[in-house]
Coordinates of C-alpha atoms in Angstrom, one line a residue:
M66 CA 164.4 105.8 88.6
R67 CA 160.7 105.7 88.1
D68 CA 159.4 104.0 91.2
L69 CA 160.3 104.9 94.8
D70 CA 158.5 103.2 97.7
L71 CA 159.6 104.3 101.1
S72 CA 156.4 103.5 102.9
N73 CA 156.0 101.8 106.3
N74 CA 159.3 103.0 107.7
S75 CA 160.2 105.4 110.5
F76 CA 161.3 108.4 108.4
S77 CA 160.7 111.7 110.3
G78 CA 161.4 115.3 110.0
G79 CA 160.1 118.0 107.6
I80 CA 158.8 116.6 104.4
S81 CA 159.3 119.9 102.5
H82 CA 163.1 119.7 103.0
S83 CA 163.1 116.0 102.1
V84 CA 161.5 116.6 98.7
C85 CA 162.6 120.1 97.8
D86 CA 166.0 120.7 99.4
T87 CA 169.3 119.1 98.4
K88 CA 170.9 119.2 101.8
H89 CA 168.9 116.5 103.6
D90 CA 169.3 112.8 104.4
L91 CA 166.2 112.0 102.5
D92 CA 166.9 113.9 99.3
L93 CA 164.5 113.5 96.4
S94 CA 165.3 116.7 94.7
N95 CA 168.2 115.9 92.4
N96 CA 167.9 115.4 88.7
S97 CA 167.9 111.6 88.9
F98 CA 164.3 111.8 90.1
F99 CA 163.1 114.0 87.3
G100 CA 161.3 111.1 85.7
L101 CA 159.8 109.8 88.9
W102 CA 156.1 108.8 88.5
F103 CA 155.6 106.5 91.6
L104 CA 156.3 108.0 95.0
D105 CA 155.1 106.4 98.2
L106 CA 156.0 108.0 101.5
G107 CA 153.0 106.7 103.4
K108 CA 152.9 105.4 107.0
N109 CA 156.0 107.2 108.3
Q110 CA 156.5 110.0 110.8
L111 CA 157.0 112.9 108.4
S112 CA 155.9 116.3 109.6
G113 CA 155.6 119.9 108.5
E114 CA 153.8 121.3 105.5
L115 CA 153.4 119.7 102.1
P116 CA 156.2 120.5 99.6
D117 CA 155.5 123.4 97.2
C118 CA 158.0 122.3 94.6
W119 CA 156.0 119.8 92.5
L120 CA 157.1 121.5 89.4
K121 CA 160.2 119.3 89.7
F122 CA 158.1 116.1 89.3
P123 CA 156.2 116.7 86.0
E124 CA 155.8 113.0 85.3
L125 CA 154.5 111.9 88.7
G126 CA 151.5 109.7 88.4
Y127 CA 151.1 108.2 91.9
L128 CA 151.6 110.2 95.1
N129 CA 151.0 108.7 98.6
I130 CA 152.0 110.7 101.7
G131 CA 149.1 109.4 103.8
N132 CA 149.3 108.5 107.5
N133 CA 152.0 110.9 108.5
N134 CA 151.8 114.1 110.6
I135 CA 151.6 116.6 107.7
S136 CA 149.9 119.9 108.4
G137 CA 149.1 123.1 106.5
G138 CA 147.2 123.4 103.2
I139 CA 147.5 121.8 99.8
P140 CA 150.1 123.9 97.8
N141 CA 149.2 125.5 94.5
S142 CA 152.2 123.9 92.8
I143 CA 150.2 120.7 92.8
Q144 CA 148.7 122.0 89.5
F145 CA 152.0 121.0 87.8
L146 CA 151.3 117.3 88.4
A147 CA 149.4 117.1 85.1
W148 CA 149.9 113.3 84.9
L149 CA 148.8 112.6 88.5
S150 CA 146.2 109.9 88.7
S151 CA 146.3 108.8 92.3
L152 CA 146.5 111.2 95.2
N153 CA 146.5 109.9 98.8
L154 CA 147.0 112.5 101.6
G155 CA 144.7 110.9 104.1
G156 CA 145.4 110.4 107.8
N157 CA 147.2 113.7 108.3
K158 CA 146.4 117.2 109.7
I159 CA 146.0 119.0 106.4
S160 CA 143.7 122.0 106.7
G161 CA 142.2 124.7 104.5
Q162 CA 140.1 124.3 101.4
L163 CA 140.6 122.3 98.3
P164 CA 142.7 124.6 96.1
L165 CA 141.5 125.7 92.7
S166 CA 144.9 124.7 91.3
M167 CA 143.9 121.0 91.7
R168 CA 141.5 121.3 88.7
N169 CA 144.6 121.1 86.5
C170 CA 145.2 117.6 87.6
M171 CA 142.6 116.4 85.1
K172 CA 143.9 112.8 85.0
L173 CA 143.0 112.1 88.6
V174 CA 141.3 108.8 89.1
K175 CA 141.6 108.6 92.9
I176 CA 141.5 111.3 95.6
D177 CA 141.8 110.2 99.2
L178 CA 141.9 113.1 101.7
A179 CA 140.2 111.3 104.6
D180 CA 140.9 112.0 108.2
N181 CA 142.2 115.5 107.9
D182 CA 141.0 119.0 108.9
L183 CA 139.8 120.3 105.5
D184 CA 136.9 122.8 105.6
G185 CA 134.8 124.6 103.1
S186 CA 132.7 123.0 100.3
I187 CA 133.2 120.5 97.6
P188 CA 134.3 122.8 94.7
T189 CA 132.2 122.8 91.6
W190 CA 135.3 122.5 89.4
M191 CA 135.7 118.9 90.7
G192 CA 132.6 117.9 88.6
T193 CA 133.7 119.9 85.6
S194 CA 137.4 119.1 85.4
L195 CA 138.1 115.7 86.9
F196 CA 136.1 113.5 84.5
H197 CA 138.2 110.4 85.1
L198 CA 137.6 110.4 88.8
Q199 CA 136.5 107.0 90.1
I200 CA 137.3 107.2 93.8
L201 CA 136.6 110.2 96.0
I202 CA 137.2 109.8 99.7
L203 CA 136.7 112.9 101.8
R204 CA 135.6 111.1 105.0
S205 CA 136.2 112.6 108.5
N206 CA 136.9 116.3 107.7
K207 CA 135.1 119.5 108.4
L208 CA 133.6 120.0 105.0
S209 CA 130.1 121.6 104.9
N210 CA 127.3 123.0 102.7
E211 CA 125.4 121.1 100.1
I212 CA 126.8 118.6 97.5
P213 CA 127.1 120.6 94.3
L214 CA 125.0 119.4 91.4
E215 CA 128.2 119.4 89.2
I216 CA 129.4 116.3 91.1
C217 CA 126.8 114.3 89.1
N218 CA 129.0 114.8 86.0
L219 CA 131.4 112.2 87.4
N220 CA 129.8 109.3 85.7
S221 CA 132.9 107.1 86.3
L222 CA 132.6 107.5 90.0
Q223 CA 132.3 104.2 91.8
I224 CA 133.4 105.1 95.4
L225 CA 132.0 108.3 97.0
D226 CA 132.7 108.6 100.8
L227 CA 131.7 111.9 102.4
A228 CA 130.9 110.5 105.8
D229 CA 131.6 112.2 109.1
N230 CA 131.6 115.8 107.9
R231 CA 129.1 118.7 108.2
F232 CA 127.3 118.5 104.8
S233 CA 123.7 119.6 104.7
G234 CA 120.8 119.8 102.3
R235 CA 119.4 117.0 100.1
I236 CA 121.0 114.3 98.1
P237 CA 121.0 115.5 94.5
R238 CA 118.5 113.7 92.3
C239 CA 121.0 113.7 89.5
V240 CA 122.8 110.8 91.2
Y241 CA 121.4 108.5 88.5
N242 CA 124.3 109.9 86.3
F243 CA 126.7 107.8 88.3
T244 CA 126.6 105.2 85.6
A245 CA 129.6 103.3 86.9
M246 CA 127.4 102.4 89.9
A247 CA 124.7 101.2 87.6
T248 CA 126.9 99.2 85.2
K249 CA 127.6 95.5 85.7
R250 CA 131.2 94.4 86.0
S251 CA 132.1 90.9 85.2
T252 CA 135.9 91.1 85.1
I253 CA 138.5 92.5 87.6
N254 CA 140.6 95.3 86.2
N255 CA 143.6 97.0 87.7
I256 CA 142.4 100.6 88.1
F257 CA 146.0 101.7 88.6
A258 CA 147.4 99.9 85.6
D259 CA 144.5 100.9 83.3
N260 CA 144.4 104.6 84.3
V261 CA 147.6 105.6 86.0
L262 CA 150.1 103.7 83.8
G263 CA 148.5 104.4 80.4
N264 CA 151.2 103.7 77.9
S265 CA 153.9 103.5 80.6
T266 CA 156.5 100.8 80.4
H267 CA 155.7 99.8 84.1
N268 CA 155.1 96.1 84.5
G269 CA 151.7 96.7 86.2
D270 CA 152.4 94.6 89.3
F271 CA 151.1 97.3 91.6
W272 CA 147.4 97.4 92.4
E273 CA 145.7 100.5 93.6
S274 CA 144.0 100.2 97.0
A275 CA 141.3 102.0 99.0
T276 CA 139.9 101.8 102.5
V277 CA 136.1 101.7 102.4
A278 CA 133.6 101.9 105.3
T279 CA 131.1 99.1 104.7
K280 CA 129.2 96.4 106.7
G281 CA 129.7 98.3 109.9
T282 CA 133.5 98.4 109.7
R283 CA 136.4 99.6 107.5
M284 CA 137.8 97.3 104.8
Q285 CA 140.7 97.7 102.5
Y286 CA 140.3 96.6 98.9
D287 CA 143.0 96.2 96.3
T288 CA 142.8 93.4 93.7
I289 CA 139.0 93.6 93.5
L290 CA 138.8 97.4 93.9
S291 CA 137.4 97.7 90.4
L292 CA 134.3 95.8 91.5
V293 CA 133.7 97.9 94.6
T294 CA 130.8 100.4 94.4
T295 CA 129.8 102.4 97.5
I296 CA 128.2 105.6 98.7
G297 CA 128.9 106.7 102.3
L298 CA 127.1 109.8 103.6
S299 CA 126.8 108.9 107.2
R300 CA 127.2 111.3 110.2
N301 CA 126.3 114.5 108.4
N302 CA 123.3 116.9 108.4
F303 CA 121.6 115.7 105.2
S304 CA 117.8 116.2 105.2
G305 CA 114.7 115.6 103.1
G306 CA 113.7 112.3 101.6
I307 CA 115.8 109.5 100.1
P308 CA 115.4 110.2 96.3
K309 CA 114.1 107.3 94.3
E310 CA 116.8 108.1 91.7
L311 CA 119.3 106.6 94.1
T312 CA 117.7 103.2 93.6
S313 CA 118.6 103.4 89.9
L314 CA 122.2 102.6 90.9
V315 CA 121.5 98.9 90.6
E316 CA 125.1 97.8 90.9
L317 CA 125.8 99.6 94.1
R318 CA 127.1 97.2 96.7
S319 CA 127.2 99.4 99.8
L320 CA 125.0 102.4 100.9
N321 CA 125.3 104.2 104.2
L322 CA 123.0 107.1 105.0
S323 CA 123.0 106.7 108.8
A324 CA 123.0 109.4 111.4
N325 CA 121.4 112.2 109.3
N326 CA 118.0 113.9 109.2
F327 CA 116.4 111.9 106.4
R328 CA 112.6 111.8 106.6
G329 CA 109.7 110.2 104.7
A330 CA 109.4 106.7 103.4
I331 CA 112.0 104.3 102.0
P332 CA 111.5 104.2 98.2
D333 CA 109.5 101.2 97.1
S334 CA 112.1 100.7 94.3
I335 CA 114.7 99.8 96.8
G336 CA 114.2 96.2 95.6
N337 CA 116.0 97.1 92.3
M338 CA 119.3 97.4 94.1
K339 CA 119.8 93.6 94.1
Q340 CA 123.6 93.8 94.4
L341 CA 123.5 95.6 97.8
E342 CA 125.6 93.8 100.3
S343 CA 125.5 96.5 103.0
L344 CA 122.7 98.9 103.8
D345 CA 122.5 101.3 106.7
F346 CA 119.6 103.8 107.2
S347 CA 119.9 103.9 111.0
R348 CA 119.5 107.0 113.2
N349 CA 117.3 109.0 110.9
S350 CA 113.6 110.0 111.0
L351 CA 112.3 107.6 108.3
S352 CA 108.7 106.7 108.5
G353 CA 106.1 104.3 106.9
Q354 CA 106.5 100.6 106.3
I355 CA 109.5 98.6 105.2
P356 CA 109.0 98.1 101.5
N357 CA 108.4 94.5 100.3
G358 CA 111.3 95.1 97.9
F359 CA 113.6 94.3 100.7
T360 CA 112.7 90.6 100.1
L361 CA 114.5 90.9 96.7
L362 CA 117.9 91.9 98.2
S363 CA 119.3 88.4 98.2
S364 CA 122.9 89.6 98.4
L365 CA 122.4 91.7 101.6
A366 CA 124.8 90.7 104.3
Y367 CA 124.5 93.7 106.6
L368 CA 121.4 95.7 107.4
N369 CA 120.6 98.4 110.0
L370 CA 117.3 100.2 110.0
S371 CA 117.3 100.9 113.8
C372 CA 116.3 104.2 115.4
N373 CA 113.8 105.5 113.0
N374 CA 110.0 105.9 112.9
L375 CA 109.2 102.8 110.8
T376 CA 105.9 101.0 111.4
G377 CA 104.1 97.8 110.5
K378 CA 105.2 94.3 109.8
I379 CA 108.7 93.4 108.8
P380 CA 108.5 91.7 105.3
E381 CA 108.9 88.0 105.5
S382 CA 111.9 86.6 103.8
T383 CA 114.7 84.2 104.6
Q384 CA 117.2 87.0 104.1
L385 CA 115.6 89.4 106.6
L386 CA 115.0 86.7 109.1
G387 CA 118.7 86.0 109.2
F388 CA 119.4 89.5 110.7
N389 CA 119.6 90.2 114.4
A390 CA 116.7 92.0 116.0
T391 CA 119.0 95.0 116.6
S392 CA 118.8 95.8 112.9
F393 CA 115.2 96.8 113.5
T394 CA 115.0 98.1 117.1
A395 CA 113.8 101.6 118.2
N396 CA 111.0 101.7 115.6
N397 CA 107.3 100.7 115.7
L398 CA 107.9 97.4 113.9
C399 CA 106.6 94.0 114.6
G400 CA 107.1 90.4 113.4
P401 CA 110.3 88.2 113.2
P402 CA 113.1 88.7 114.0
L403 CA 111.5 91.0 116.6
T404 CA 109.7 89.3 119.5
S405 CA 106.7 91.7 119.2
H406 CA 103.7 90.1 117.3
C407 CA 101.7 91.9 114.7
R408 CA 97.9 92.3 114.8
G409 CA 97.1 89.9 111.9
D410 CA 93.8 88.4 111.1
G411 CA 94.3 85.4 113.3
D412 CA 95.6 87.5 116.1
E413 CA 92.5 89.8 115.8
V414 CA 90.2 86.7 116.2
H415 CA 92.0 85.7 119.4
E416 CA 91.9 89.2 120.6
H417 CA 88.2 89.5 120.1
E418 CA 87.7 86.2 121.9
D419 CA 89.9 87.5 124.7
E420 CA 87.8 90.6 124.9
K421 CA 84.5 88.6 124.9
E422 CA 85.9 86.4 127.7
G423 CA 86.9 89.5 129.6
D424 CA 83.4 91.0 129.2
E425 CA 81.7 87.7 130.4
S426 CA 84.0 87.7 133.4
K427 CA 83.1 91.2 134.2
I428 CA 79.3 90.3 134.1
E429 CA 79.8 87.3 136.3
W430 CA 81.6 89.4 138.9
L431 CA 78.8 91.9 138.8
Y432 CA 76.3 89.2 139.7
V433 CA 78.5 88.1 142.5
V434 CA 78.9 91.6 143.9
L435 CA 75.1 92.3 143.7
S436 CA 74.2 89.0 145.4
L437 CA 76.7 89.6 148.1
G438 CA 75.4 93.1 148.7
Y439 CA 71.8 91.9 148.9
A440 CA 72.8 89.1 151.4
V441 CA 74.7 91.5 153.6
G442 CA 71.9 94.1 153.6
F443 CA 69.2 91.4 154.3
S444 CA 71.3 90.0 157.2
V445 CA 71.8 93.5 158.7
V446 CA 68.1 94.2 158.6
C447 CA 67.1 90.8 160.1
S448 CA 69.8 91.2 162.8
A449 CA 68.4 94.6 163.8
L450 CA 64.8 93.3 164.0
V451 CA 65.9 90.4 166.2
L452 CA 68.0 92.4 168.5
K453 CA 66.0 95.6 168.9
K454 CA 62.3 95.1 170.1
S455 CA 61.2 98.6 169.4
W456 CA 62.3 98.3 165.7
R457 CA 60.6 94.9 165.6
D458 CA 57.3 96.2 166.9
A459 CA 57.4 99.1 164.5
Y460 CA 58.3 96.9 161.5
F461 CA 55.5 94.4 162.2
G462 CA 53.1 97.2 162.9
L463 CA 53.9 98.7 159.6
L464 CA 53.3 95.4 157.9
D465 CA 49.9 95.0 159.7
S466 CA 48.9 98.5 158.6
M467 CA 49.9 98.0 155.0
W468 CA 48.1 94.6 155.0
D469 CA 44.9 96.2 156.4
K470 CA 44.9 98.9 153.8
L471 CA 45.5 96.4 151.0
Y472 CA 42.7 94.2 152.2
V473 CA 40.2 97.1 152.4
Y474 CA 41.2 98.3 148.9
V475 CA 40.8 94.9 147.3
Y476 CA 37.5 94.2 149.1
I477 CA 36.0 97.5 147.9
R478 CA 37.1 97.0 144.4
W479 CA 35.7 93.5 144.4
R480 CA 32.3 94.7 145.7
R481 CA 32.1 97.3 143.0
L482 CA 32.7 94.8 140.3
T483 CA 30.2 92.3 141.6
A484 CA 27.4 94.7 142.6
T485 CA 24.1 94.5 140.4
P486 CA 23.1 97.8 138.7
S487 CA 19.7 99.1 139.9
G488 CA 18.3 99.4 136.4
A489 CA 18.8 95.7 136.0
R490 CA 16.2 94.6 138.6
S491 CA 12.7 93.3 137.4

């Protein structure tokens, strides 16, 4: 027997006994399974630690024990699976670090260890030994430290999911070496058949699958998996700027850098990534304006730039106008689809006119207040003179005195001007 698919059942108990021991209801250890290359025990209720007897399965090419209750670490005997191309241990409670012995599994095309309790770093040997690796899913673990530069040697990589871990540092600038993310694909290939089967006599009906976080949700791909290209680094502690080298991956279809500490401007060359269908830069500290290159992303179906420090006007394009305002909120942006208007030329003219009208209104009110104050003061004085005789006598006495003085002054000045000088008489 070469294929054994026991997935989606209710098998329970210790998996080590099931695989390694002969005295168990689920016995895979006898010689009739020596040539087994396809083993799927996924989506059961198996528990215990992973078997440490993989020497008994030297021809195994596909191993799926995902979505069980497996605990413990990855055993060193996995190094004997020299023909292993697809490894799925996701959705368990596997802990510890990625063992050095895994570097002997040099034919690995897919590694899915998502949703476990793995810690430590991404080992450098992964980039120097697993040259055939196309799918690396380490989402939702406790992995930390920086992404090693050696990872850039994986030029066949088309799915890289490191989301929801504790990674830090910067995105390596050597990501342009991910040539599989920059190479156009026009045909659908069966990754499993082309890489796992090789020259096997298997009929190739099985299609490899992978669950990818994209467009704000998780989607499972199988028949079109060879066309999927994605990078997911969300919910980590990455910092620094978004390297422009990342925009050289022109065939990337999904990019998620949300919930990190990225700073600086979005690269102007973002417009080169015309195949992007999903882009999430939300919950960072990005600044500057949204590049006009966004108007070239005609395939974009999901966009989230919210919760940053972006400023200025949102570039005008039919594609961007189709997104909800929540894709741009919690920034300092303006223009559609937001309701806040930008200060354009036309708006500035109206603004100046409003300011002028406001100034004129202030002047008019000033005249009104002054006139009212004068009228009130004059009425108070007149009322006092009418009602109080002593004030009235004093007021008119003052006026008479001032008038007399003025009359005398004018008369004297006039007489001086009209008097004939004594030297002028004959």
